[in-house]
Each structure stands twice: as structure tokens, then as C-alpha cells.
PDB file of C-alpha atoms in Angstrom:
ATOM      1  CA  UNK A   1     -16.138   8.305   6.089  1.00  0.00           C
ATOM      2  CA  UNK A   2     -12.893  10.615   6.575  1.00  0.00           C
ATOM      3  CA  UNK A   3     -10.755  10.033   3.353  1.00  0.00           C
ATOM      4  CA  UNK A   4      -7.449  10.487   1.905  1.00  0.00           C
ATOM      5  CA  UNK A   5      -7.110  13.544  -0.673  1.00  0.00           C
ATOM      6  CA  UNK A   6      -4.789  13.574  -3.647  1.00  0.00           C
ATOM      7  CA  UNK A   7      -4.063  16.343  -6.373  1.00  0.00           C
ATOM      8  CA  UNK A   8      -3.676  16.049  -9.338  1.00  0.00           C
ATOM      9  CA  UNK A   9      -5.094  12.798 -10.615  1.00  0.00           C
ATOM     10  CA  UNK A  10      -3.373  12.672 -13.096  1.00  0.00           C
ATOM     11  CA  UNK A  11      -0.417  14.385 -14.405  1.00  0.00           C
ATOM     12  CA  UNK A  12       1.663  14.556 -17.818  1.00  0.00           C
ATOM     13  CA  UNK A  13       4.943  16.312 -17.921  1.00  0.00           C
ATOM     14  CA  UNK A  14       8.241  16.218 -19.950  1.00  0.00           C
ATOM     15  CA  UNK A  15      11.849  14.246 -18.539  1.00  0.00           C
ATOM     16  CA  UNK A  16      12.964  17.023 -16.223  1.00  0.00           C
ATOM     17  CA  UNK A  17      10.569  18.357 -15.353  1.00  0.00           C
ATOM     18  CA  UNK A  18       9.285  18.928 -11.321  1.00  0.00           C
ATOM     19  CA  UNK A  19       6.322  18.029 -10.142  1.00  0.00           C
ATOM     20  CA  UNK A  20       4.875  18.369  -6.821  1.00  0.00           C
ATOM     21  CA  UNK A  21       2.130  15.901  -5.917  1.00  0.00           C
ATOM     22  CA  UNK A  22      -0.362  16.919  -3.234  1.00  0.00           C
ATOM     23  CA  UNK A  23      -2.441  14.929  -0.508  1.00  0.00           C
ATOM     24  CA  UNK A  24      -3.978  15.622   2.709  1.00  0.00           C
ATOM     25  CA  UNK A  25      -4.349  12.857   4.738  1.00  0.00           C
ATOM     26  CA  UNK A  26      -6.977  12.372   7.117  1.00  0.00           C
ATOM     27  CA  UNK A  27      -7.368  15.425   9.757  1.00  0.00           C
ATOM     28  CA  UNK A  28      -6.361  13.113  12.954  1.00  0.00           C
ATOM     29  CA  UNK A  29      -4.018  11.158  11.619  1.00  0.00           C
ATOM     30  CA  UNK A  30       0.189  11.676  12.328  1.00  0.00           C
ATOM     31  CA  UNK A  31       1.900   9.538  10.274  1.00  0.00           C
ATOM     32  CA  UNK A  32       2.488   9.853   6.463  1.00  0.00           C
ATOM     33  CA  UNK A  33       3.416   7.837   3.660  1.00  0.00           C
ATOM     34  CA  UNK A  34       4.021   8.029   0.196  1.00  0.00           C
ATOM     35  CA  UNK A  35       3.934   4.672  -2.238  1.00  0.00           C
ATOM     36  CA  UNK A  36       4.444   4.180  -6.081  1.00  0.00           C
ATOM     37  CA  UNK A  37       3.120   1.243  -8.252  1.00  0.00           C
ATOM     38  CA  UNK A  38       4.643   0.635 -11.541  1.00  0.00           C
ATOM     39  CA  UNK A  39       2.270  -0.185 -14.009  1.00  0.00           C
ATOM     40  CA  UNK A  40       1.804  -3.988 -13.397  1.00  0.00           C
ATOM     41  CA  UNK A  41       3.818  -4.314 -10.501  1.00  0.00           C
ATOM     42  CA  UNK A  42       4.117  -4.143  -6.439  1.00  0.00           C
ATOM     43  CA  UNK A  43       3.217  -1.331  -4.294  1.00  0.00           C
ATOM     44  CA  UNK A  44       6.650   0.011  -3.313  1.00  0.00           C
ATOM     45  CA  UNK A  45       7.227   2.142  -0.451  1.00  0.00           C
ATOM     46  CA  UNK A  46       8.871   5.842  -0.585  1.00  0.00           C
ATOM     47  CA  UNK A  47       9.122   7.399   2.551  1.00  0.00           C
ATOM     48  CA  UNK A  48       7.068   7.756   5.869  1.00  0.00           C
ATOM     49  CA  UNK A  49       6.844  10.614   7.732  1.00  0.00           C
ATOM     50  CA  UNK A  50       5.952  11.990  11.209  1.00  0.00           C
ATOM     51  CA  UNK A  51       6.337  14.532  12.876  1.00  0.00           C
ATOM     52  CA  UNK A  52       7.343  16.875  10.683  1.00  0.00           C
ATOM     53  CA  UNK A  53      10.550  14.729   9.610  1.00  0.00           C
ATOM     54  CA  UNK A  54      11.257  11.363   7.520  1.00  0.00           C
ATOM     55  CA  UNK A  55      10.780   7.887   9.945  1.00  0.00           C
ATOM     56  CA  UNK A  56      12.241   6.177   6.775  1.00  0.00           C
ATOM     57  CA  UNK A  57      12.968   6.021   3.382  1.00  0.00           C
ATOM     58  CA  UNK A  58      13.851   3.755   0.872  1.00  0.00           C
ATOM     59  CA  UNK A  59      16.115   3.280  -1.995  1.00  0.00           C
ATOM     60  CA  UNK A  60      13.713   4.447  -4.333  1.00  0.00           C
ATOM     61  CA  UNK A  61      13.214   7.869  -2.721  1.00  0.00           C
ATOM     62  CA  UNK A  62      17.134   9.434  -3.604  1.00  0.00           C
ATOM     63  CA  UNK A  63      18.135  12.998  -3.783  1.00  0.00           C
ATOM     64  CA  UNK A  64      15.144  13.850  -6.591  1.00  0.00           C
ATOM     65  CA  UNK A  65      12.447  13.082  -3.732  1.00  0.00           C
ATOM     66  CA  UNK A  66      11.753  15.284  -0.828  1.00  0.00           C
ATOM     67  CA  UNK A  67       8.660  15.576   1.111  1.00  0.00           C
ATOM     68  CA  UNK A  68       7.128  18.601   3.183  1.00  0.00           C
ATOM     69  CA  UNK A  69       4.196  19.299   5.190  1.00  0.00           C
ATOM     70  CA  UNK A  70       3.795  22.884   4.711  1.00  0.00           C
ATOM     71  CA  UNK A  71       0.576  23.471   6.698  1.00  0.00           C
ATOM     72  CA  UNK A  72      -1.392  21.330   8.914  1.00  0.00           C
ATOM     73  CA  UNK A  73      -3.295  19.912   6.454  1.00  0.00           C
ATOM     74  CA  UNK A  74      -1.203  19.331   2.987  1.00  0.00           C
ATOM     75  CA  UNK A  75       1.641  16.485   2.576  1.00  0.00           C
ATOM     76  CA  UNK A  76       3.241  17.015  -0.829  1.00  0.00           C
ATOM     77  CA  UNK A  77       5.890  14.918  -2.530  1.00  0.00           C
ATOM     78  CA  UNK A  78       8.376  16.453  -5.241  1.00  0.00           C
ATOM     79  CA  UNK A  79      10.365  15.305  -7.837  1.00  0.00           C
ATOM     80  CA  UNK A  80      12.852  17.603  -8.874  1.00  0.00           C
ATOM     81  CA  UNK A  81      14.592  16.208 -12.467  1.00  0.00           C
ATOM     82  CA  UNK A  82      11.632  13.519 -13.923  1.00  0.00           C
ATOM     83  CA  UNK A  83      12.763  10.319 -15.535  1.00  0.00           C
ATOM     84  CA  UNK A  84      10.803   8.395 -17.780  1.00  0.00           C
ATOM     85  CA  UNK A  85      11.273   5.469 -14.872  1.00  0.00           C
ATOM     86  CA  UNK A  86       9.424   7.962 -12.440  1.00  0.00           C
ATOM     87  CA  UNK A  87       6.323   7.129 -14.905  1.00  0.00           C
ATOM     88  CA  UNK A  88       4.163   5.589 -11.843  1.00  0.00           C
ATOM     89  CA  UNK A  89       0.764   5.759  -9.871  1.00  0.00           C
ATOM     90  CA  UNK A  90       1.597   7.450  -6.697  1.00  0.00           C
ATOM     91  CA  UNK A  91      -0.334   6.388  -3.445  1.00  0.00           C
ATOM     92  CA  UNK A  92      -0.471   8.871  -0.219  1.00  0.00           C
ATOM     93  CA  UNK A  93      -1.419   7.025   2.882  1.00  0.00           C
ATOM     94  CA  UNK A  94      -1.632   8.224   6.335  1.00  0.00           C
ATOM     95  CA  UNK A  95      -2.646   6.515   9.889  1.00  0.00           C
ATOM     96  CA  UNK A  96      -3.068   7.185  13.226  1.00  0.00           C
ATOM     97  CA  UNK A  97       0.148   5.606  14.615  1.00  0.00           C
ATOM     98  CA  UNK A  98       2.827   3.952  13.228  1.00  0.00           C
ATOM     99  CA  UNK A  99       3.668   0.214  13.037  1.00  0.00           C
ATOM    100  CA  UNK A 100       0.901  -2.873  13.160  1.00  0.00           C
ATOM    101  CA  UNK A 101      -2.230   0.158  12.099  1.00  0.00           C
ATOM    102  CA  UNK A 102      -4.270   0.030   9.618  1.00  0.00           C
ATOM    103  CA  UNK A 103      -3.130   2.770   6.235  1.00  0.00           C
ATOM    104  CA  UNK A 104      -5.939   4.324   4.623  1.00  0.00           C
ATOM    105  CA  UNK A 105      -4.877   4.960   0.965  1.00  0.00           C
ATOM    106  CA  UNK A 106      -5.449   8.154  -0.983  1.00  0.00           C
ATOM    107  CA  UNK A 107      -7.000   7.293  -4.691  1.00  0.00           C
ATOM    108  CA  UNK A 108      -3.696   8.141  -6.275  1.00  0.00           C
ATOM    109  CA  UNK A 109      -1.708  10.448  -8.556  1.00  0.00           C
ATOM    110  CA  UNK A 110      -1.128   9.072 -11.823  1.00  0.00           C
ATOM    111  CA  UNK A 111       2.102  10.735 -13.065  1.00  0.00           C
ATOM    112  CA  UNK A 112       3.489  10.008 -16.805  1.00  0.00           C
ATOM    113  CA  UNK A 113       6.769  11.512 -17.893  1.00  0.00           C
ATOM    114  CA  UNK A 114       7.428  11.973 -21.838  1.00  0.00           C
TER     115      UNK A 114
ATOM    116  CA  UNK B   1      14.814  -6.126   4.580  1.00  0.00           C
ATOM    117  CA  UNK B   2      11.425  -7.563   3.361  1.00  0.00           C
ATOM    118  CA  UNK B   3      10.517 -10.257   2.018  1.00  0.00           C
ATOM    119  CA  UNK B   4       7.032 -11.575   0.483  1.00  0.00           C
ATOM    120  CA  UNK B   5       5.411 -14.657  -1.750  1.00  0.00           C
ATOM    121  CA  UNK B   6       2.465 -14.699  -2.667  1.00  0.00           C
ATOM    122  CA  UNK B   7       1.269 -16.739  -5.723  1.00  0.00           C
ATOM    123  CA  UNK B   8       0.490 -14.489  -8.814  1.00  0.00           C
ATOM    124  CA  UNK B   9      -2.917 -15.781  -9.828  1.00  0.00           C
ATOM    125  CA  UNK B  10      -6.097 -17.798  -8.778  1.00  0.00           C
ATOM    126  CA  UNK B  11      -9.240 -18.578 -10.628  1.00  0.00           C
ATOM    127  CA  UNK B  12     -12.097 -20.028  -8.686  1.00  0.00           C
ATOM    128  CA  UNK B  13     -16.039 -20.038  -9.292  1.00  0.00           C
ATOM    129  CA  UNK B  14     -18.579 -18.087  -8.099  1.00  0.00           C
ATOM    130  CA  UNK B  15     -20.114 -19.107  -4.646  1.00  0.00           C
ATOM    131  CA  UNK B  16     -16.895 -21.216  -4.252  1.00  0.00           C
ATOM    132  CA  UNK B  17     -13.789 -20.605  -1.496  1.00  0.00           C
ATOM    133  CA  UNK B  18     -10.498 -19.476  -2.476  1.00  0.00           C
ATOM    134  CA  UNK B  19      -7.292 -19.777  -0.127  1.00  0.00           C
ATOM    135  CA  UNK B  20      -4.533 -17.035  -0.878  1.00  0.00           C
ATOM    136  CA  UNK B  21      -1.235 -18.063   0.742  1.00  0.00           C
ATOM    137  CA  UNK B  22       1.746 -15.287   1.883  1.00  0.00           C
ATOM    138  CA  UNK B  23       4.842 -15.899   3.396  1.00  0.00           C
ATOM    139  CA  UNK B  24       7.199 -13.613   4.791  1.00  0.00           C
ATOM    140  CA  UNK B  25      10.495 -12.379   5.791  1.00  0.00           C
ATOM    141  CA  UNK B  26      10.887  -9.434   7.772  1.00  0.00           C
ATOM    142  CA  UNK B  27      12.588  -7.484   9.989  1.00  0.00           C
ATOM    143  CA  UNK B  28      11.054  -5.319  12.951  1.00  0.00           C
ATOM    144  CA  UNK B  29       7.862  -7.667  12.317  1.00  0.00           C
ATOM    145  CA  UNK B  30       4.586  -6.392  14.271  1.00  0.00           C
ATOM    146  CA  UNK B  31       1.740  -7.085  12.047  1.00  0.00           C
ATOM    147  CA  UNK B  32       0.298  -8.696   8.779  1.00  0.00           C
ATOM    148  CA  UNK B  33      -2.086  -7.082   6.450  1.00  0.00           C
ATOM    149  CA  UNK B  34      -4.627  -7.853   3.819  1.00  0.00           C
ATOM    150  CA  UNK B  35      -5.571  -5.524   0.947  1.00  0.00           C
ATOM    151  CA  UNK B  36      -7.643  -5.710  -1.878  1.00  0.00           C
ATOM    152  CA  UNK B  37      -7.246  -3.386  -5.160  1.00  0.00           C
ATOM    153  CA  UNK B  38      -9.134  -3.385  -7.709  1.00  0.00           C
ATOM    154  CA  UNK B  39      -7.228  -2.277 -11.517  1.00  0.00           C
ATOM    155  CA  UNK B  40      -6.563   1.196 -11.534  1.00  0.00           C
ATOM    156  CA  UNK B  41      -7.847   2.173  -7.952  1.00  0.00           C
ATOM    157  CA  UNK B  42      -6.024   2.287  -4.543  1.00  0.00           C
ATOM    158  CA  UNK B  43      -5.565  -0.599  -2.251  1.00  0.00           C
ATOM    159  CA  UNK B  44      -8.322  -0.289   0.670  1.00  0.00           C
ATOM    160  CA  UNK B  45      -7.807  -2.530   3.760  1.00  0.00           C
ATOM    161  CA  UNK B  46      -9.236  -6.046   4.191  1.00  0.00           C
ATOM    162  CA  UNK B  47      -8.172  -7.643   7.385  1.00  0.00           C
ATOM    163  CA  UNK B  48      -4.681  -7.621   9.478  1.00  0.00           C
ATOM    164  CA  UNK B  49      -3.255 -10.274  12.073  1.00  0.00           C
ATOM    165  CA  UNK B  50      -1.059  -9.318  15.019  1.00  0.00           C
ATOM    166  CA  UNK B  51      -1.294 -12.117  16.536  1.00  0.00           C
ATOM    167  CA  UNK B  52      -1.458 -15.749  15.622  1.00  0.00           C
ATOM    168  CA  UNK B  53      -4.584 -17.183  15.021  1.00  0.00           C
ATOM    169  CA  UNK B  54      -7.713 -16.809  12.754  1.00  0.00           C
ATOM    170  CA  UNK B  55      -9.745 -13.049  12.137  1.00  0.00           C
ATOM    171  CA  UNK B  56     -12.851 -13.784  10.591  1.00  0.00           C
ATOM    172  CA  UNK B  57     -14.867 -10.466   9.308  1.00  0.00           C
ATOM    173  CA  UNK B  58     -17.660 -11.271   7.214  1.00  0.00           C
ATOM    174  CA  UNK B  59     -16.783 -13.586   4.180  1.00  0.00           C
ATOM    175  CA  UNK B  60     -12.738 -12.611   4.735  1.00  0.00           C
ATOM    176  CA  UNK B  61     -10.827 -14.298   6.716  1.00  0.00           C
ATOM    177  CA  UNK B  62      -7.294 -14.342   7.505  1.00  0.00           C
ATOM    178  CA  UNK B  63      -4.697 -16.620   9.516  1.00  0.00           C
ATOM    179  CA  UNK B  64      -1.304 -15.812  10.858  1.00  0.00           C
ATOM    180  CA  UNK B  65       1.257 -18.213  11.855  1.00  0.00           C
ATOM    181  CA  UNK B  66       4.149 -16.007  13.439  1.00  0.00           C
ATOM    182  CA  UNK B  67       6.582 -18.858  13.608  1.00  0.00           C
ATOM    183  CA  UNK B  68       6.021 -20.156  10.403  1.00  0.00           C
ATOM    184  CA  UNK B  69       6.323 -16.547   9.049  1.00  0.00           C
ATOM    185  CA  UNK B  70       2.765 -17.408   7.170  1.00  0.00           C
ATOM    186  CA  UNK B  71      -0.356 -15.957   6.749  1.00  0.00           C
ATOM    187  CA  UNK B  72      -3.554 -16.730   4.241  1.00  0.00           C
ATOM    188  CA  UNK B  73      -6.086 -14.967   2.872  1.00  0.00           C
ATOM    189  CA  UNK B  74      -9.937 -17.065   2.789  1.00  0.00           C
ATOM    190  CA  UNK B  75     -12.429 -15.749   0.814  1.00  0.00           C
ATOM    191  CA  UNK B  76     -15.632 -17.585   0.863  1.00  0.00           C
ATOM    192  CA  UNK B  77     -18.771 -17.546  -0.922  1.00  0.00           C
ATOM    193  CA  UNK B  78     -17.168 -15.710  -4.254  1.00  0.00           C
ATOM    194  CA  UNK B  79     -18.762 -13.062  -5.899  1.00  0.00           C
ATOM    195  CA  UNK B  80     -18.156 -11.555  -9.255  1.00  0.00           C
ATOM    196  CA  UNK B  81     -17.249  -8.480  -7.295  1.00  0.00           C
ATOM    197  CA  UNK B  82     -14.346 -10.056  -5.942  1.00  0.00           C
ATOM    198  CA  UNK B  83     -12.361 -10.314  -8.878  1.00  0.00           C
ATOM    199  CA  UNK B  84      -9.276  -8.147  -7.689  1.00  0.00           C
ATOM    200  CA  UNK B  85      -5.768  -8.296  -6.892  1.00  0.00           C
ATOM    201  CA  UNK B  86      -4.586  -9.246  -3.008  1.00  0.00           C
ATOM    202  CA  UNK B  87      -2.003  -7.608  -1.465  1.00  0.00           C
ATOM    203  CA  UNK B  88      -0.084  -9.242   1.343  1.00  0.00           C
ATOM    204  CA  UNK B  89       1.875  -6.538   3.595  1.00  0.00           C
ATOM    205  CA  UNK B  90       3.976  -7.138   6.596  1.00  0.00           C
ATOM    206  CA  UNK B  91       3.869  -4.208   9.052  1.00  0.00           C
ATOM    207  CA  UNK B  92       7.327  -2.968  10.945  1.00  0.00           C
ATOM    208  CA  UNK B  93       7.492   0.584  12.969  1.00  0.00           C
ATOM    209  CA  UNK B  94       7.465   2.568  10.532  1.00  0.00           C
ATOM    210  CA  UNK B  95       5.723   0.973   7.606  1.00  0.00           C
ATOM    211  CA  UNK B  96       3.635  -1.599   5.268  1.00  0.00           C
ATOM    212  CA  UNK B  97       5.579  -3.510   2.979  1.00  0.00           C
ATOM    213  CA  UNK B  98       3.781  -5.288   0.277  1.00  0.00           C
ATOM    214  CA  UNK B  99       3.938  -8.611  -1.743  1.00  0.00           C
ATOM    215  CA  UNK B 100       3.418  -8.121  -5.875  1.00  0.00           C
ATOM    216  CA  UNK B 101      -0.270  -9.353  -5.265  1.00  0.00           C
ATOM    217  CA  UNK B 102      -2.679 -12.259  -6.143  1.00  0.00           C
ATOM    218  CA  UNK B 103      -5.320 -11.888  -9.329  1.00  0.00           C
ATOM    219  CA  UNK B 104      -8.203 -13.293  -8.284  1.00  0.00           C
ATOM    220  CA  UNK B 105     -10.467 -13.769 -11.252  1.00  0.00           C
ATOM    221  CA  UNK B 106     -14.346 -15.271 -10.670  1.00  0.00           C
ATOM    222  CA  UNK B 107     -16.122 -16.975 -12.823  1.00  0.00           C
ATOM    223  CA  UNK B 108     -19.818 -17.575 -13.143  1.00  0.00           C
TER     224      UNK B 108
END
């Protein structure tokens, strides 16, 4: 079954400090997503993406985030100055279309800033 | 903006049914969906309304009341496996936003 493929599992790095987290999402699939989860709490949404731009973003994703889909395959998600708040498991998600369809999750990127 | 409830914990036996209620308040709204995740893993995908009605798929079901802005969750014939948390998410164009999720915990 096609899956959703994220690098590194988990990561360690000191406040400010960038890190680049890497998926590729499922080889038919056009639209993008990254999600966080806060130890203990809610899947938030980041940022969707299609067509080679953002569809929307949310409060959480500020001037530290950006997003990029360098090749046809790889969706990456940066954080340019890490906070010890950024401290998160980080979910990649892509689908076929946007709206009411089904996202297919990526195991995650654990990410802890010291 | 979104908005979803959810109650933060059930405990039910094995074998028995369990009812997980979600209501909602969205904007752009075109879809509810049902996730499970399990501690420490990603959420996979359950079952989604669109519109209202019952989906039944397997031992899951789930309801959708677009007027009501409500939706459950059934689970029947519990297995230990099923201890998880639930995620409610309500669908808009140009993503899933989710509820903080139900623990489910079984018990033999």
C-alpha cells in the first residue's frame, strides 16, 4: 500500500538552530500538508500546499516556517531560528484532492529542541 | 475558524459498544472525518461523512447530522486493540481540522 515517507524520525537540535524536515508524499497525490502535535495535545495544522504554492496557512506557521517542493518527489518543511516551543511531532500528509478526501499521514518527525 | 468537542476519555469493556460524540463549528464545511492514533504513531483514517446519515464499515461506524453540526463515532464489539485515541476532523477546501481526541481505553 503506497505510503507517506518522512526523514528524519527523529531529530535533536539546539534553540536556533534550522532544521529541515523531509517527506514525500504519495507519487499521485497533489496536495500537501504539514501538521504538529504537542506532546499530549491536538493535531494542529501548518500549512497546505498545492501546486507548487501555499492553499493556507495558519497562525502557527509565521515567518520561521517555509515549505518547498524542490523536486517531484520531496516536500520539506524548515524552521529557520528553533524555539524550545517548536519541540513537537511533525505529521506530513498528502491526498489526491483537496477538501472532503481522505489524508494519508506520514509516520512523523519527532523534533526536540534543547 | 474551527471549532471541535469531543469528550476527552471513555472506558468501556471488551466485546461491549462505545459511542464517541463530536460537534462542530466550521467554516467552508464539506466533510467529517474519523481517525484513530494510537500513542506515539500517526493518525490513519477510520471513516468520513459527507453527507448526513450513517457509514457503517466493518465494526466502525459513523453518523453525521449536518444541521445539528454533529457527528459520532460507534465502535462495536471492543477489542483490546482498540484502545487508542479518536480524532474528530472537520474537512473545508483546503484542509482537516482536528478535535484534541477521545482515549478510548478497553478493558478485559
Amino acid at each position: 500500500e503506497p505510503e507517506v515517507t518522512q526523514t528524519p524520525s527523529h531529530q535533536v537540535t539546539q534553540m536556533g538552530q534550522e532544521v529541515i524536515l523531509r517527506c514525500v508524499p504519495i507519487s499521485n497525490h497533489l496536495y500537501f500538508y504539514w501538521y504538529r502535535q504537542i506532546l499530549g495535545q491536538k493535531v494542529e495544522f501548518l500549512v497546505s500546499f498545492y501546486n507548487n504554492e501555499i492553499s493556507e496557512k495558519s497562525e502557527i506557521f509565521d515567518d520561521q516556517f517555509s515549505v518547498e517542493r524542490p523536486d517531484g518527489s520531496n516536500f520539506t518543511l524548515k524552521i529557520r531560528s528553533t524555539k524550545l516551543e517548536d519541540s513537537a511531532m511533525y505529521f506530513c500528509a498528502s491526498t489526491t484532492d483537496s477538501g472532503a478526501n481522505v489524508l494519508t499521514f506520514g509516520a512523523g518527525s519527532r523534533l526536540t529542541v534543547l | 475558524g474551527q471549532n471541535i468537542d469531543q469528550p476527552t476519555e471513555m472506558t468501556a469493556t471488551e466485546g461491549a459498544i462505545v459511542q464517541i460524540n463530536c460537534t462542530y463549528q466550521t467554516s467552508g464545511f464539506n466533510g467529517l472525518f474519523w481517525y484513530q492514533q494510537h500513542a506515539g504513531e500517526a493518525p490513519t483514517f477510520l471513516s468520513y461523512n459527507v453527507l448526513d446519515g450513517l457509514e457503517e464499515k466493518g465494526r466502525f461506524s459513523s453518523f453525521l447530522s449536518r444541521s445539528k453540526g454533529y457527528s459520532y463515532l460507534l465502535l462495536k464489539e471492543l477489542q483490546m486493540k482498540d484502545s487508542a485515541s479518536y480524532l474528530c476532523a472537520a474537512g473545508d477546501d483546503y484542509k482537516l481540522s482536528f478535535g484534541a481526541g477521545t482515549t478510548v481505553t478497553v478493558r478485559a
